[in-house]
PDB file of C-alpha atoms in Angstrom:
ATOM      1  CA  UNK F   1     -33.329 -80.930 -49.019  1.00 35.00           C
ATOM      2  CA  UNK F   2     -36.341 -79.347 -50.716  1.00 42.00           C
ATOM      3  CA  UNK F   3     -36.898 -80.172 -54.366  1.00 47.00           C
ATOM      4  CA  UNK F   4     -38.870 -78.211 -56.910  1.00 46.00           C
ATOM      5  CA  UNK F   5     -40.569 -78.606 -60.243  1.00 45.00           C
ATOM      6  CA  UNK F   6     -42.070 -76.474 -62.964  1.00 46.00           C
ATOM      7  CA  UNK F   7     -45.880 -76.235 -62.921  1.00 45.00           C
ATOM      8  CA  UNK F   8     -46.984 -74.108 -65.864  1.00 44.00           C
ATOM      9  CA  UNK F   9     -45.161 -70.802 -65.392  1.00 37.00           C
ATOM     10  CA  UNK F  10     -44.727 -71.160 -61.619  1.00 56.00           C
ATOM     11  CA  UNK F  11     -41.796 -72.901 -60.015  1.00 67.00           C
ATOM     12  CA  UNK F  12     -43.086 -74.948 -57.080  1.00 82.00           C
ATOM     13  CA  UNK F  13     -40.976 -75.919 -54.088  1.00 93.00           C
ATOM     14  CA  UNK F  14     -41.759 -78.946 -51.955  1.00 96.00           C
ATOM     15  CA  UNK F  15     -41.423 -78.220 -48.266  1.00 97.00           C
ATOM     16  CA  UNK F  16     -38.300 -79.926 -46.872  1.00 96.00           C
ATOM     17  CA  UNK F  17     -40.093 -81.244 -43.765  1.00 95.00           C
ATOM     18  CA  UNK F  18     -43.797 -81.394 -44.561  1.00 97.00           C
ATOM     19  CA  UNK F  19     -43.867 -82.881 -48.048  1.00 97.00           C
ATOM     20  CA  UNK F  20     -44.450 -86.401 -46.807  1.00 96.00           C
ATOM     21  CA  UNK F  21     -44.056 -89.461 -48.966  1.00 94.00           C
ATOM     22  CA  UNK F  22     -47.153 -91.094 -47.455  1.00 96.00           C
ATOM     23  CA  UNK F  23     -49.201 -87.869 -47.413  1.00 96.00           C
ATOM     24  CA  UNK F  24     -52.554 -87.837 -49.203  1.00 95.00           C
ATOM     25  CA  UNK F  25     -53.504 -84.148 -49.378  1.00 96.00           C
ATOM     26  CA  UNK F  26     -51.452 -81.358 -50.948  1.00 97.00           C
ATOM     27  CA  UNK F  27     -51.647 -77.676 -50.059  1.00 97.00           C
ATOM     28  CA  UNK F  28     -50.100 -74.809 -52.000  1.00 97.00           C
ATOM     29  CA  UNK F  29     -48.904 -71.931 -49.812  1.00 97.00           C
ATOM     30  CA  UNK F  30     -46.741 -69.115 -51.198  1.00 95.00           C
ATOM     31  CA  UNK F  31     -45.256 -71.268 -53.941  1.00 94.00           C
ATOM     32  CA  UNK F  32     -44.504 -74.123 -51.539  1.00 97.00           C
ATOM     33  CA  UNK F  33     -46.201 -77.519 -51.614  1.00 97.00           C
ATOM     34  CA  UNK F  34     -47.097 -79.272 -48.361  1.00 98.00           C
ATOM     35  CA  UNK F  35     -48.168 -82.910 -48.646  1.00 98.00           C
ATOM     36  CA  UNK F  36     -49.593 -84.160 -45.371  1.00 98.00           C
ATOM     37  CA  UNK F  37     -52.363 -86.367 -43.994  1.00 97.00           C
ATOM     38  CA  UNK F  38     -55.921 -85.503 -44.857  1.00 96.00           C
ATOM     39  CA  UNK F  39     -57.507 -87.152 -41.817  1.00 95.00           C
ATOM     40  CA  UNK F  40     -56.194 -84.444 -39.438  1.00 95.00           C
ATOM     41  CA  UNK F  41     -58.117 -81.804 -41.372  1.00 96.00           C
ATOM     42  CA  UNK F  42     -61.255 -83.910 -41.758  1.00 94.00           C
ATOM     43  CA  UNK F  43     -61.258 -85.014 -38.138  1.00 94.00           C
ATOM     44  CA  UNK F  44     -60.731 -81.656 -36.494  1.00 94.00           C
ATOM     45  CA  UNK F  45     -62.035 -78.915 -38.813  1.00 96.00           C
ATOM     46  CA  UNK F  46     -65.607 -78.480 -39.979  1.00 93.00           C
ATOM     47  CA  UNK F  47     -64.313 -75.816 -42.353  1.00 94.00           C
ATOM     48  CA  UNK F  48     -61.944 -78.148 -44.219  1.00 96.00           C
ATOM     49  CA  UNK F  49     -64.471 -80.965 -44.111  1.00 94.00           C
ATOM     50  CA  UNK F  50     -66.859 -78.753 -46.070  1.00 93.00           C
ATOM     51  CA  UNK F  51     -64.144 -77.583 -48.463  1.00 92.00           C
ATOM     52  CA  UNK F  52     -63.112 -81.158 -49.245  1.00 93.00           C
ATOM     53  CA  UNK F  53     -66.751 -82.063 -49.905  1.00 93.00           C
ATOM     54  CA  UNK F  54     -67.026 -79.219 -52.427  1.00 93.00           C
ATOM     55  CA  UNK F  55     -63.944 -80.393 -54.327  1.00 92.00           C
ATOM     56  CA  UNK F  56     -63.509 -84.162 -53.772  1.00 90.00           C
ATOM     57  CA  UNK F  57     -60.485 -84.378 -56.097  1.00 91.00           C
ATOM     58  CA  UNK F  58     -58.847 -81.219 -54.803  1.00 92.00           C
ATOM     59  CA  UNK F  59     -55.409 -81.748 -53.312  1.00 94.00           C
ATOM     60  CA  UNK F  60     -55.173 -85.359 -54.421  1.00 94.00           C
ATOM     61  CA  UNK F  61     -52.249 -84.465 -56.679  1.00 94.00           C
ATOM     62  CA  UNK F  62     -49.660 -81.691 -56.665  1.00 94.00           C
ATOM     63  CA  UNK F  63     -51.220 -80.070 -59.718  1.00 93.00           C
ATOM     64  CA  UNK F  64     -54.627 -79.924 -57.997  1.00 94.00           C
ATOM     65  CA  UNK F  65     -53.252 -78.704 -54.666  1.00 95.00           C
ATOM     66  CA  UNK F  66     -55.549 -76.711 -52.395  1.00 94.00           C
ATOM     67  CA  UNK F  67     -54.287 -73.147 -52.449  1.00 94.00           C
ATOM     68  CA  UNK F  68     -54.274 -71.349 -49.102  1.00 95.00           C
ATOM     69  CA  UNK F  69     -54.031 -67.569 -49.340  1.00 92.00           C
ATOM     70  CA  UNK F  70     -53.642 -65.067 -46.490  1.00 90.00           C
ATOM     71  CA  UNK F  71     -51.263 -67.412 -44.678  1.00 97.00           C
ATOM     72  CA  UNK F  72     -47.500 -67.609 -45.046  1.00 97.00           C
ATOM     73  CA  UNK F  73     -45.574 -70.810 -45.609  1.00 97.00           C
ATOM     74  CA  UNK F  74     -43.710 -70.162 -42.347  1.00 97.00           C
ATOM     75  CA  UNK F  75     -46.952 -69.900 -40.375  1.00 98.00           C
ATOM     76  CA  UNK F  76     -48.485 -72.957 -42.022  1.00 98.00           C
ATOM     77  CA  UNK F  77     -45.342 -74.839 -41.013  1.00 97.00           C
ATOM     78  CA  UNK F  78     -45.929 -73.814 -37.387  1.00 95.00           C
ATOM     79  CA  UNK F  79     -49.516 -74.985 -37.679  1.00 96.00           C
ATOM     80  CA  UNK F  80     -48.525 -78.434 -38.975  1.00 96.00           C
ATOM     81  CA  UNK F  81     -45.908 -78.717 -36.235  1.00 93.00           C
ATOM     82  CA  UNK F  82     -48.669 -79.451 -33.715  1.00 91.00           C
ATOM     83  CA  UNK F  83     -49.353 -82.837 -35.339  1.00 91.00           C
ATOM     84  CA  UNK F  84     -45.876 -83.813 -36.422  1.00 90.00           C
ATOM     85  CA  UNK F  85     -43.452 -82.474 -33.803  1.00 81.00           C
ATOM     86  CA  UNK F  86     -41.750 -85.102 -31.596  1.00 69.00           C
ATOM     87  CA  UNK F  87     -41.622 -82.580 -28.744  1.00 59.00           C
ATOM     88  CA  UNK F  88     -45.416 -82.235 -28.918  1.00 55.00           C
ATOM     89  CA  UNK F  89     -45.857 -85.995 -28.669  1.00 48.00           C
ATOM     90  CA  UNK F  90     -43.496 -86.113 -25.674  1.00 44.00           C
ATOM     91  CA  UNK F  91     -45.259 -83.202 -24.006  1.00 52.00           C
ATOM     92  CA  UNK F  92     -41.997 -81.223 -23.733  1.00 53.00           C
ATOM     93  CA  UNK F  93     -43.026 -77.909 -25.257  1.00 65.00           C
ATOM     94  CA  UNK F  94     -40.936 -74.749 -25.063  1.00 76.00           C
ATOM     95  CA  UNK F  95     -42.113 -72.734 -28.037  1.00 83.00           C
ATOM     96  CA  UNK F  96     -42.196 -68.911 -27.850  1.00 90.00           C
ATOM     97  CA  UNK F  97     -45.328 -66.804 -27.562  1.00 93.00           C
ATOM     98  CA  UNK F  98     -45.360 -65.904 -31.271  1.00 95.00           C
ATOM     99  CA  UNK F  99     -45.532 -69.599 -32.151  1.00 94.00           C
ATOM    100  CA  UNK F 100     -48.712 -70.141 -30.125  1.00 94.00           C
ATOM    101  CA  UNK F 101     -50.257 -66.892 -31.336  1.00 96.00           C
ATOM    102  CA  UNK F 102     -49.863 -68.123 -34.908  1.00 97.00           C
ATOM    103  CA  UNK F 103     -51.498 -71.451 -34.046  1.00 96.00           C
ATOM    104  CA  UNK F 104     -54.310 -69.615 -32.242  1.00 97.00           C
ATOM    105  CA  UNK F 105     -54.874 -67.357 -35.258  1.00 97.00           C
ATOM    106  CA  UNK F 106     -55.043 -70.169 -37.794  1.00 97.00           C
ATOM    107  CA  UNK F 107     -56.991 -72.622 -35.636  1.00 97.00           C
ATOM    108  CA  UNK F 108     -59.611 -69.943 -35.053  1.00 97.00           C
ATOM    109  CA  UNK F 109     -59.716 -68.996 -38.741  1.00 96.00           C
ATOM    110  CA  UNK F 110     -60.089 -72.603 -39.887  1.00 97.00           C
ATOM    111  CA  UNK F 111     -62.280 -73.806 -36.976  1.00 96.00           C
ATOM    112  CA  UNK F 112     -59.908 -76.327 -35.391  1.00 97.00           C
ATOM    113  CA  UNK F 113     -61.573 -76.233 -31.980  1.00 96.00           C
ATOM    114  CA  UNK F 114     -59.284 -78.685 -30.172  1.00 94.00           C
ATOM    115  CA  UNK F 115     -56.154 -77.037 -31.515  1.00 94.00           C
ATOM    116  CA  UNK F 116     -57.503 -73.612 -30.550  1.00 96.00           C
ATOM    117  CA  UNK F 117     -58.013 -74.830 -26.979  1.00 95.00           C
ATOM    118  CA  UNK F 118     -54.524 -76.313 -26.985  1.00 92.00           C
ATOM    119  CA  UNK F 119     -53.010 -72.983 -28.091  1.00 94.00           C
ATOM    120  CA  UNK F 120     -54.932 -71.109 -25.389  1.00 96.00           C
ATOM    121  CA  UNK F 121     -53.735 -73.578 -22.747  1.00 93.00           C
ATOM    122  CA  UNK F 122     -50.134 -73.020 -23.817  1.00 92.00           C
ATOM    123  CA  UNK F 123     -50.529 -69.221 -23.894  1.00 95.00           C
ATOM    124  CA  UNK F 124     -51.868 -69.389 -20.338  1.00 95.00           C
ATOM    125  CA  UNK F 125     -48.501 -70.810 -19.238  1.00 92.00           C
ATOM    126  CA  UNK F 126     -46.613 -67.795 -20.592  1.00 94.00           C
ATOM    127  CA  UNK F 127     -45.985 -64.387 -19.064  1.00 94.00           C
ATOM    128  CA  UNK F 128     -47.789 -62.043 -21.454  1.00 96.00           C
ATOM    129  CA  UNK F 129     -47.982 -58.300 -20.835  1.00 96.00           C
ATOM    130  CA  UNK F 130     -51.545 -57.373 -19.713  1.00 97.00           C
ATOM    131  CA  UNK F 131     -52.433 -55.025 -22.586  1.00 97.00           C
ATOM    132  CA  UNK F 132     -51.315 -57.512 -25.227  1.00 96.00           C
ATOM    133  CA  UNK F 133     -53.105 -60.392 -23.503  1.00 97.00           C
ATOM    134  CA  UNK F 134     -56.383 -58.481 -23.247  1.00 97.00           C
ATOM    135  CA  UNK F 135     -56.337 -57.341 -26.882  1.00 96.00           C
ATOM    136  CA  UNK F 136     -55.354 -60.805 -28.139  1.00 97.00           C
ATOM    137  CA  UNK F 137     -57.993 -62.637 -26.130  1.00 97.00           C
ATOM    138  CA  UNK F 138     -60.677 -60.119 -27.074  1.00 96.00           C
ATOM    139  CA  UNK F 139     -59.771 -60.398 -30.760  1.00 95.00           C
ATOM    140  CA  UNK F 140     -60.225 -64.165 -30.685  1.00 96.00           C
ATOM    141  CA  UNK F 141     -63.254 -64.126 -28.326  1.00 95.00           C
ATOM    142  CA  UNK F 142     -61.498 -66.128 -25.618  1.00 96.00           C
ATOM    143  CA  UNK F 143     -63.188 -66.606 -22.245  1.00 95.00           C
ATOM    144  CA  UNK F 144     -62.823 -63.327 -20.327  1.00 94.00           C
ATOM    145  CA  UNK F 145     -62.408 -65.215 -17.044  1.00 95.00           C
ATOM    146  CA  UNK F 146     -58.876 -65.979 -18.229  1.00 97.00           C
ATOM    147  CA  UNK F 147     -58.204 -62.223 -18.348  1.00 97.00           C
ATOM    148  CA  UNK F 148     -58.883 -61.669 -14.659  1.00 96.00           C
ATOM    149  CA  UNK F 149     -55.144 -61.681 -13.727  1.00 96.00           C
ATOM    150  CA  UNK F 150     -54.419 -59.151 -16.507  1.00 97.00           C
ATOM    151  CA  UNK F 151     -57.250 -56.876 -15.349  1.00 97.00           C
ATOM    152  CA  UNK F 152     -55.905 -57.082 -11.789  1.00 96.00           C
ATOM    153  CA  UNK F 153     -52.417 -56.082 -12.898  1.00 95.00           C
ATOM    154  CA  UNK F 154     -53.771 -52.999 -14.665  1.00 95.00           C
ATOM    155  CA  UNK F 155     -55.770 -52.011 -11.581  1.00 93.00           C
ATOM    156  CA  UNK F 156     -52.798 -52.574  -9.279  1.00 92.00           C
ATOM    157  CA  UNK F 157     -50.494 -50.540 -11.484  1.00 90.00           C
ATOM    158  CA  UNK F 158     -49.413 -47.261  -9.901  1.00 86.00           C
ATOM    159  CA  UNK F 159     -48.938 -45.488 -13.240  1.00 87.00           C
ATOM    160  CA  UNK F 160     -51.823 -44.256 -15.357  1.00 85.00           C
ATOM    161  CA  UNK F 161     -52.923 -45.975 -18.547  1.00 88.00           C
ATOM    162  CA  UNK F 162     -51.365 -44.146 -21.478  1.00 90.00           C
ATOM    163  CA  UNK F 163     -53.297 -42.940 -24.503  1.00 89.00           C
ATOM    164  CA  UNK F 164     -51.457 -45.467 -26.662  1.00 91.00           C
ATOM    165  CA  UNK F 165     -52.486 -48.307 -24.346  1.00 92.00           C
ATOM    166  CA  UNK F 166     -56.033 -46.983 -24.285  1.00 90.00           C
ATOM    167  CA  UNK F 167     -56.222 -47.134 -28.069  1.00 90.00           C
ATOM    168  CA  UNK F 168     -55.257 -50.802 -27.935  1.00 94.00           C
ATOM    169  CA  UNK F 169     -57.785 -51.641 -25.217  1.00 92.00           C
ATOM    170  CA  UNK F 170     -60.742 -49.922 -26.905  1.00 88.00           C
ATOM    171  CA  UNK F 171     -63.262 -47.728 -25.115  1.00 91.00           C
ATOM    172  CA  UNK F 172     -65.571 -50.362 -23.480  1.00 93.00           C
ATOM    173  CA  UNK F 173     -62.683 -52.231 -21.849  1.00 94.00           C
ATOM    174  CA  UNK F 174     -60.938 -49.019 -20.867  1.00 94.00           C
ATOM    175  CA  UNK F 175     -64.066 -47.677 -19.161  1.00 94.00           C
ATOM    176  CA  UNK F 176     -64.484 -50.879 -17.173  1.00 95.00           C
ATOM    177  CA  UNK F 177     -60.834 -50.812 -16.065  1.00 95.00           C
ATOM    178  CA  UNK F 178     -61.302 -47.205 -14.982  1.00 94.00           C
ATOM    179  CA  UNK F 179     -64.466 -48.092 -13.057  1.00 95.00           C
ATOM    180  CA  UNK F 180     -62.731 -50.997 -11.314  1.00 95.00           C
ATOM    181  CA  UNK F 181     -59.773 -48.786 -10.359  1.00 93.00           C
ATOM    182  CA  UNK F 182     -62.102 -46.135  -8.950  1.00 93.00           C
ATOM    183  CA  UNK F 183     -64.071 -48.669  -6.919  1.00 93.00           C
ATOM    184  CA  UNK F 184     -60.902 -50.318  -5.640  1.00 92.00           C
ATOM    185  CA  UNK F 185     -59.463 -46.932  -4.649  1.00 90.00           C
ATOM    186  CA  UNK F 186     -62.662 -45.980  -2.814  1.00 89.00           C
ATOM    187  CA  UNK F 187     -62.623 -49.269  -0.921  1.00 88.00           C
ATOM    188  CA  UNK F 188     -58.950 -48.827   0.028  1.00 88.00           C
ATOM    189  CA  UNK F 189     -59.480 -45.200   1.079  1.00 85.00           C
ATOM    190  CA  UNK F 190     -62.108 -46.393   3.546  1.00 80.00           C
ATOM    191  CA  UNK F 191     -59.263 -47.993   5.469  1.00 85.00           C
ATOM    192  CA  UNK F 192     -56.453 -45.500   4.854  1.00 85.00           C
ATOM    193  CA  UNK F 193     -56.484 -41.931   3.606  1.00 84.00           C
ATOM    194  CA  UNK F 194     -54.643 -41.341   0.343  1.00 78.00           C
ATOM    195  CA  UNK F 195     -54.824 -44.989  -0.710  1.00 82.00           C
ATOM    196  CA  UNK F 196     -54.948 -45.934  -4.399  1.00 85.00           C
ATOM    197  CA  UNK F 197     -56.377 -48.877  -6.287  1.00 87.00           C
ATOM    198  CA  UNK F 198     -53.009 -50.603  -5.810  1.00 85.00           C
ATOM    199  CA  UNK F 199     -53.760 -50.775  -2.067  1.00 85.00           C
ATOM    200  CA  UNK F 200     -56.936 -52.817  -2.501  1.00 87.00           C
ATOM    201  CA  UNK F 201     -56.806 -56.416  -1.342  1.00 89.00           C
ATOM    202  CA  UNK F 202     -56.478 -59.123  -3.967  1.00 91.00           C
ATOM    203  CA  UNK F 203     -59.776 -60.810  -3.152  1.00 93.00           C
ATOM    204  CA  UNK F 204     -61.509 -57.446  -2.861  1.00 93.00           C
ATOM    205  CA  UNK F 205     -60.213 -56.324  -6.257  1.00 94.00           C
ATOM    206  CA  UNK F 206     -61.064 -59.653  -7.834  1.00 94.00           C
ATOM    207  CA  UNK F 207     -64.685 -59.374  -6.682  1.00 95.00           C
ATOM    208  CA  UNK F 208     -64.883 -55.847  -8.071  1.00 95.00           C
ATOM    209  CA  UNK F 209     -63.558 -56.977 -11.460  1.00 96.00           C
ATOM    210  CA  UNK F 210     -65.909 -59.947 -11.598  1.00 96.00           C
ATOM    211  CA  UNK F 211     -68.785 -57.553 -11.029  1.00 96.00           C
ATOM    212  CA  UNK F 212     -67.601 -54.835 -13.432  1.00 96.00           C
ATOM    213  CA  UNK F 213     -66.777 -57.249 -16.282  1.00 95.00           C
ATOM    214  CA  UNK F 214     -69.699 -59.570 -15.451  1.00 93.00           C
ATOM    215  CA  UNK F 215     -67.366 -62.546 -15.325  1.00 90.00           C
ATOM    216  CA  UNK F 216     -69.963 -65.157 -14.587  1.00 76.00           C
ATOM    217  CA  UNK F 217     -68.406 -68.394 -15.843  1.00 55.00           C
ATOM    218  CA  UNK F 218     -71.433 -69.830 -17.638  1.00 48.00           C
ATOM    219  CA  UNK F 219     -72.637 -66.515 -19.087  1.00 43.00           C
ATOM    220  CA  UNK F 220     -69.165 -65.548 -20.260  1.00 47.00           C
ATOM    221  CA  UNK F 221     -68.552 -68.864 -21.984  1.00 50.00           C
ATOM    222  CA  UNK F 222     -71.976 -68.862 -23.630  1.00 43.00           C
ATOM    223  CA  UNK F 223     -71.472 -65.315 -24.858  1.00 41.00           C
ATOM    224  CA  UNK F 224     -68.079 -66.178 -26.349  1.00 47.00           C
ATOM    225  CA  UNK F 225     -69.443 -69.294 -28.051  1.00 45.00           C
ATOM    226  CA  UNK F 226     -72.418 -67.422 -29.492  1.00 44.00           C
ATOM    227  CA  UNK F 227     -70.207 -64.568 -30.706  1.00 45.00           C
ATOM    228  CA  UNK F 228     -67.841 -67.012 -32.388  1.00 50.00           C
ATOM    229  CA  UNK F 229     -70.745 -68.836 -34.013  1.00 42.00           C
ATOM    230  CA  UNK F 230     -72.160 -65.573 -35.345  1.00 43.00           C
ATOM    231  CA  UNK F 231     -68.730 -64.597 -36.644  1.00 48.00           C
ATOM    232  CA  UNK F 232     -68.296 -67.954 -38.384  1.00 48.00           C
ATOM    233  CA  UNK F 233     -71.750 -67.723 -39.941  1.00 40.00           C
ATOM    234  CA  UNK F 234     -71.241 -64.236 -41.352  1.00 41.00           C
ATOM    235  CA  UNK F 235     -67.532 -64.226 -42.192  1.00 45.00           C
ATOM    236  CA  UNK F 236     -66.317 -67.740 -42.984  1.00 48.00           C
ATOM    237  CA  UNK F 237     -63.030 -67.760 -44.940  1.00 50.00           C
ATOM    238  CA  UNK F 238     -62.751 -69.907 -48.027  1.00 50.00           C
ATOM    239  CA  UNK F 239     -59.749 -71.950 -49.067  1.00 59.00           C
ATOM    240  CA  UNK F 240     -58.315 -69.040 -50.999  1.00 52.00           C
ATOM    241  CA  UNK F 241     -58.418 -66.874 -47.912  1.00 41.00           C
ATOM    242  CA  UNK F 242     -61.346 -64.627 -48.807  1.00 38.00           C
ATOM    243  CA  UNK F 243     -64.291 -63.987 -46.521  1.00 38.00           C
ATOM    244  CA  UNK F 244     -68.001 -63.965 -47.156  1.00 40.00           C
ATOM    245  CA  UNK F 245     -68.726 -61.253 -44.598  1.00 38.00           C
ATOM    246  CA  UNK F 246     -67.858 -57.573 -44.549  1.00 37.00           C
ATOM    247  CA  UNK F 247     -64.640 -56.293 -43.075  1.00 38.00           C
ATOM    248  CA  UNK F 248     -64.874 -53.517 -40.510  1.00 39.00           C
ATOM    249  CA  UNK F 249     -63.756 -50.188 -41.818  1.00 41.00           C
ATOM    250  CA  UNK F 250     -60.320 -49.124 -40.637  1.00 41.00           C
ATOM    251  CA  UNK F 251     -59.562 -45.734 -39.257  1.00 46.00           C
ATOM    252  CA  UNK F 252     -58.370 -43.733 -36.269  1.00 44.00           C
ATOM    253  CA  UNK F 253     -61.797 -43.344 -34.634  1.00 49.00           C
ATOM    254  CA  UNK F 254     -64.176 -40.432 -34.308  1.00 48.00           C
ATOM    255  CA  UNK F 255     -63.347 -37.125 -32.619  1.00 43.00           C
ATOM    256  CA  UNK F 256     -65.668 -37.950 -29.705  1.00 47.00           C
ATOM    257  CA  UNK F 257     -64.043 -41.378 -29.206  1.00 53.00           C
ATOM    258  CA  UNK F 258     -60.557 -39.879 -29.219  1.00 55.00           C
ATOM    259  CA  UNK F 259     -61.608 -37.182 -26.763  1.00 43.00           C
ATOM    260  CA  UNK F 260     -63.152 -39.770 -24.443  1.00 51.00           C
ATOM    261  CA  UNK F 261     -60.043 -41.913 -24.693  1.00 54.00           C
ATOM    262  CA  UNK F 262     -57.742 -39.049 -23.720  1.00 53.00           C
ATOM    263  CA  UNK F 263     -60.038 -38.017 -20.852  1.00 49.00           C
ATOM    264  CA  UNK F 264     -60.265 -41.489 -19.342  1.00 51.00           C
ATOM    265  CA  UNK F 265     -56.531 -42.162 -19.665  1.00 53.00           C
ATOM    266  CA  UNK F 266     -55.784 -38.831 -18.024  1.00 52.00           C
ATOM    267  CA  UNK F 267     -58.110 -39.552 -15.100  1.00 52.00           C
ATOM    268  CA  UNK F 268     -57.142 -43.211 -14.605  1.00 49.00           C
ATOM    269  CA  UNK F 269     -54.462 -42.574 -11.996  1.00 51.00           C
TER     270      UNK F 269
END
């Protein structure tokens, strides 16, 4: 059972599972203390390695715990599960999609490269709806070669892409999907009148998508690595969850972008 104590004016709760007696680093997340093993963070994260170097005594006691903002205690628990779960050690994993998305989010944020790869590998085993998979992988700059099956499903779909789906995909991706569908339809019509992109052969459609999205393995991976490196250099989060870079402005998009979106979705039959 979790226990708690008074620290100044804040009542602190020790996590019932991840406040370990032999732990040697303490984190404070949403009023909950997690005491775990420092070597995981030093071994796998350049971000935490630098943070520990800046504050050598930080986290050595409960009163000097490293405070992690912009993460919930529930999500930090999922993150720690990777190291401490018996099912992980046995290789018998059956966690839901949301679990791996949380691990992907935090491992990317905190630069745990091996854990990020592990989360991607597990997500690849799941059946994720194409729109969600594309937007998630694009957000985290994951190798676009892994999106080839999702692109194919969208091109094979007999129904048009809705405006709502188009808003999620963003204009560049939407335009490429539209181009691939048009090229696949033209190729299929060369064999049968009235054919659609859904009638294109799998290998034929795959080659079209590789060309349209420029899915060259080496170039794609290098581009993703360089983009991630630039992102880390300009917007590295600190322990308290802030960022050094600028956040993109939020909004519904310009009139011209919305018009283009509606036009493409309407034509993408």
